[in-house]
CSV table of C-alpha atoms in Angstrom, one decimal:
chain,number,residue,atom,x,y,z
T,1,MET,CA,-2.8,-9.5,-7.4
T,2,PHE,CA,-1.3,-6.0,-8.2
T,3,THR,CA,2.3,-5.0,-8.9
T,4,GLY,CA,2.9,-1.7,-7.1
T,5,LEU,CA,3.4,0.3,-10.6
T,6,ILE,CA,0.9,3.1,-10.0
T,7,GLN,CA,-1.5,3.9,-13.1
T,8,GLU,CA,-2.7,7.4,-11.9
T,9,ILE,CA,-3.5,9.3,-9.1
T,10,GLY,CA,-7.0,9.5,-8.5
T,11,THR,CA,-9.3,11.8,-6.2
T,12,VAL,CA,-11.4,11.0,-3.2
T,13,LYS,CA,-15.2,12.5,-4.3
T,14,ARG,CA,-17.6,11.6,-1.4
T,15,ILE,CA,-17.2,9.3,1.9
T,16,GLN,CA,-20.3,7.9,3.6
T,17,LYS,CA,-19.9,6.0,6.5
T,18,ALA,CA,-22.7,3.5,7.2
T,19,SER,CA,-23.3,1.4,10.3
T,20,ARG,CA,-21.2,-1.9,8.9
T,21,HIS,CA,-19.2,-0.2,6.4
T,22,ILE,CA,-17.8,2.9,4.5
T,23,GLU,CA,-18.6,4.0,1.2
T,24,LEU,CA,-15.9,5.6,-0.5
T,25,THR,CA,-16.2,7.2,-4.4
T,26,CYS,CA,-13.3,8.1,-6.4
T,27,ALA,CA,-12.6,10.0,-9.1
T,28,ALA,CA,-10.3,8.6,-12.2
T,29,SER,CA,-9.9,9.1,-15.8
T,30,GLN,CA,-11.9,7.2,-18.4
T,31,GLU,CA,-8.9,5.4,-19.7
T,32,LEU,CA,-8.5,3.7,-16.6
T,33,LEU,CA,-12.0,3.2,-16.1
T,34,HIS,CA,-13.0,2.2,-19.7
T,35,ASP,CA,-13.3,-1.5,-19.4
T,36,TYR,CA,-13.6,-1.4,-15.6
T,37,HIS,CA,-16.7,-3.0,-14.0
T,38,VAL,CA,-19.1,-3.7,-11.0
T,39,GLY,CA,-17.1,-6.8,-9.1
T,40,ASP,CA,-13.5,-5.8,-10.6
T,41,SER,CA,-10.8,-4.9,-8.0
T,42,MET,CA,-8.9,-1.9,-7.7
T,43,ALA,CA,-5.9,-0.8,-5.4
T,44,MET,CA,-6.5,2.6,-3.6
T,45,ASN,CA,-3.3,3.7,-1.7
T,46,GLY,CA,-2.5,0.0,-1.8
T,47,VAL,CA,-5.9,-1.4,-0.7
T,48,CYS,CA,-7.5,-4.0,-2.8
T,49,LEU,CA,-11.1,-3.0,-3.1
T,50,THR,CA,-14.0,-4.2,-4.7
T,51,ALA,CA,-16.1,-1.8,-7.4
T,52,THR,CA,-19.8,-1.4,-6.3
T,53,GLU,CA,-20.9,1.3,-8.8
T,54,VAL,CA,-19.0,2.3,-12.0
T,55,THR,CA,-19.2,5.2,-14.2
T,56,ASP,CA,-17.3,6.9,-16.9
T,57,SER,CA,-15.7,9.2,-14.5
T,58,ASP,CA,-16.1,7.6,-11.0
T,59,PHE,CA,-16.1,4.4,-9.0
T,60,THR,CA,-17.6,3.4,-5.8
T,61,VAL,CA,-15.9,0.8,-3.3
T,62,ASP,CA,-17.3,-0.4,0.3
T,63,ILE,CA,-14.5,-0.6,2.8
T,64,MET,CA,-15.1,-2.7,5.8
T,65,PRO,CA,-14.7,-1.2,9.2
T,66,GLU,CA,-11.5,-3.3,10.1
T,67,THR,CA,-9.8,-2.3,6.8
T,68,PHE,CA,-10.8,1.3,7.3
T,69,GLN,CA,-8.8,1.3,10.5
T,70,LYS,CA,-6.1,-0.6,9.9
T,71,SER,CA,-5.2,1.8,6.8
T,72,ILE,CA,-5.2,5.8,6.5
T,73,PHE,CA,-8.4,5.5,4.9
T,74,ALA,CA,-9.3,5.8,8.7
T,75,ASP,CA,-8.4,9.6,8.3
T,76,VAL,CA,-8.9,10.5,4.5
T,77,GLN,CA,-10.4,13.4,3.4
T,78,VAL,CA,-12.5,14.5,0.3
T,79,HIS,CA,-10.4,15.8,-2.3
T,80,ALA,CA,-7.4,13.8,-1.1
T,81,PRO,CA,-5.3,12.3,-3.8
T,82,VAL,CA,-5.1,8.7,-4.1
T,83,ASN,CA,-2.9,6.1,-5.9
T,84,LEU,CA,-4.7,4.0,-8.4
T,85,GLU,CA,-3.8,0.2,-9.8
T,86,ARG,CA,-6.1,-2.3,-11.6
T,87,ALA,CA,-5.5,-5.7,-10.7
T,88,LEU,CA,-2.9,-7.6,-12.8
T,89,SER,CA,-4.1,-9.0,-15.9
T,90,ALA,CA,-2.5,-12.8,-16.8
T,91,ASN,CA,-0.5,-11.8,-19.7
T,92,ALA,CA,0.8,-8.8,-18.2
T,93,ARG,CA,4.5,-7.9,-17.3
T,94,LEU,CA,5.3,-8.2,-13.7
T,95,GLU,CA,7.9,-5.1,-13.4
T,96,GLY,CA,7.2,-4.2,-10.1
T,97,HIS,CA,6.7,-6.9,-7.3
T,98,ILE,CA,4.2,-9.3,-6.0
T,99,VAL,CA,1.6,-6.8,-3.8
T,100,SER,CA,-1.8,-8.2,-2.6
T,101,GLY,CA,-3.4,-5.0,-1.8
T,102,HIS,CA,-3.4,-6.4,2.0
T,103,VAL,CA,-2.0,-3.7,3.7
T,104,ASP,CA,-0.1,-4.8,6.8
T,105,THR,CA,0.2,-1.5,8.7
T,106,THR,CA,0.6,2.3,8.5
T,107,THR,CA,3.5,4.4,9.4
T,108,ARG,CA,4.5,8.0,9.6
T,109,LEU,CA,7.3,9.8,7.1
T,110,ILE,CA,9.9,11.3,9.7
T,111,LYS,CA,12.2,12.6,7.3
T,112,LYS,CA,12.1,13.8,3.6
T,113,VAL,CA,15.6,15.0,1.9
T,114,LYS,CA,16.2,16.1,-1.4
T,115,LYS,CA,19.3,14.6,-3.0
T,116,GLU,CA,20.5,15.5,-6.5
T,117,ASN,CA,17.3,14.4,-8.6
T,118,SER,CA,15.5,12.1,-6.3
T,119,ILE,CA,13.9,12.5,-2.9
T,120,ILE,CA,14.8,10.0,0.3
T,121,LEU,CA,11.7,9.4,2.3
T,122,THR,CA,12.8,7.8,6.0
T,123,PHE,CA,9.8,6.2,7.7
T,124,TYR,CA,9.5,4.8,11.4
T,125,TYR,CA,9.7,1.1,11.2
T,126,PRO,CA,6.5,-0.3,13.4
T,127,PRO,CA,7.6,-3.3,15.4
T,128,GLN,CA,4.8,-5.4,14.4
T,129,ILE,CA,6.9,-5.7,11.1
T,130,GLN,CA,10.2,-6.0,12.0
T,131,GLY,CA,12.2,-8.5,10.4
T,132,GLU,CA,10.3,-7.8,7.1
T,133,ILE,CA,11.8,-5.1,5.9
T,134,VAL,CA,15.6,-5.5,4.7
T,135,ALA,CA,18.0,-3.4,2.8
T,136,GLN,CA,17.6,-3.8,-1.3
T,137,GLY,CA,14.3,-5.7,-0.7
T,138,SER,CA,10.6,-4.3,-1.7
T,139,VAL,CA,8.0,-2.7,0.1
T,140,ALA,CA,4.9,-1.3,-1.1
T,141,ILE,CA,4.3,2.3,0.2
T,142,ASN,CA,0.9,3.5,-0.6
T,143,GLY,CA,0.7,1.0,-2.7
T,144,THR,CA,3.8,2.0,-4.8
T,145,SER,CA,6.6,-0.8,-5.2
T,146,LEU,CA,9.6,0.9,-3.8
T,147,THR,CA,13.1,-0.7,-3.2
T,148,VAL,CA,14.3,-0.2,0.3
T,149,SER,CA,17.5,1.9,0.4
T,150,ALA,CA,18.6,1.8,4.1
T,151,VAL,CA,17.1,0.3,7.3
T,152,THR,CA,17.5,0.7,11.0
T,153,ALA,CA,16.6,-0.1,14.1
T,154,GLY,CA,13.8,2.3,14.1
T,155,SER,CA,13.6,3.4,10.7
T,156,PHE,CA,13.7,2.3,7.0
T,157,SER,CA,14.3,4.8,3.7
T,158,VAL,CA,13.2,4.4,0.1
T,159,SER,CA,14.4,6.6,-2.6
T,160,LEU,CA,11.8,8.1,-5.1
T,161,ILE,CA,12.7,8.8,-8.7
T,162,PRO,CA,11.2,11.9,-10.8
T,163,TYR,CA,8.9,9.9,-12.3
T,164,SER,CA,7.4,8.5,-9.1
T,165,MET,CA,7.4,11.7,-7.7
T,166,ASP,CA,4.9,13.1,-10.6
T,167,HIS,CA,2.9,10.1,-10.9
T,168,THR,CA,2.2,8.8,-7.1
T,169,ASN,CA,0.7,10.8,-4.4
T,170,LEU,CA,4.2,9.9,-2.4
T,171,GLY,CA,5.7,13.0,-4.2
T,172,GLN,CA,3.3,15.5,-2.2
T,173,LEU,CA,3.9,13.9,1.6
T,174,LYS,CA,4.9,16.1,4.4
T,175,GLN,CA,6.8,15.1,7.6
T,176,GLY,CA,4.9,13.5,10.3
T,177,GLU,CA,1.7,12.3,7.3
T,178,PHE,CA,0.8,8.6,7.6
T,179,VAL,CA,1.3,6.0,4.7
T,180,ASN,CA,-0.3,2.3,4.2
T,181,VAL,CA,2.8,-0.4,4.3
T,182,GLU,CA,2.7,-3.6,2.9
T,183,THR,CA,5.8,-5.4,3.2
T,184,ASP,CA,7.2,-8.2,0.6
T,185,ILE,CA,5.0,-11.6,0.8
T,186,LEU,CA,8.1,-13.6,0.2
T,187,GLY,CA,9.8,-12.1,3.4
T,188,LYS,CA,6.5,-13.1,5.6
T,189,TYR,CA,6.5,-16.6,4.3
T,190,ILE,CA,10.4,-16.8,5.1
T,191,LYS,CA,9.9,-15.4,8.7
T,192,ALA,CA,7.2,-17.8,9.4
T,193,MET,CA,8.9,-20.6,8.6
T,194,ILE,CA,12.0,-19.5,10.5
T,195,GLY,CA,9.6,-18.9,13.4
T,196,THR,CA,8.1,-22.5,12.8
T,197,GLU,CA,11.4,-24.2,12.6
T,198,LYS,CA,12.6,-22.4,16.1
T,199,ASN,CA,9.6,-23.5,17.7
T,200,GLU,CA,10.0,-27.1,16.3
T,201,MET,CA,13.8,-26.8,17.8
T,202,LEU,CA,12.1,-25.2,21.3
T,203,ARG,CA,9.8,-28.4,21.7
T,204,LYS,CA,12.5,-31.1,21.1
T,205,TYR,CA,14.7,-29.2,23.4
T,206,ILE,CA,12.1,-29.2,26.3
T,207,GLY,CA,10.9,-32.4,25.4
T,208,GLU,CA,7.6,-31.8,24.3
């Protein structure tokens, strides 16, 4: 489990595609990796991945084809900046929101506007996650825990404070670029429960 509080920005060093998986090596600081071991989890741009090799300056993970295609890793390039977060330890504060590291979909940035000391990012609202993003709710963009500032029928917006601009790769986003999206797990459960209740009512109504 993760919190969406990015610890540092890493850099993709190598991408090696095999027949059944993709091997990706990422550079990171000694501080982040000092007690990081093979088998440990790391969220990279919001995707929970397991280390297969670790050195003092980088680590390697395997990405399954389904994950590769469902996330922005399908188009990632060497030298690309990636948001990194270690898995939450049991005695740590939960200061962002609960992030599973299971990306729901990708979406593109449709508008970027500077407002005073912040930046407003507006993204297309993919139909497959309709109802899972609400104003003042939480969403993880490239693994970053953010509060939704506005929602329309076709888009949603979040605000970046200066700290988030400097300590995540979201400040470097350009209009048209794609990001990983994970909606709030609590919203998913509520949506599923409401859907189940509606189906039960419908079955009773038609006499099944």
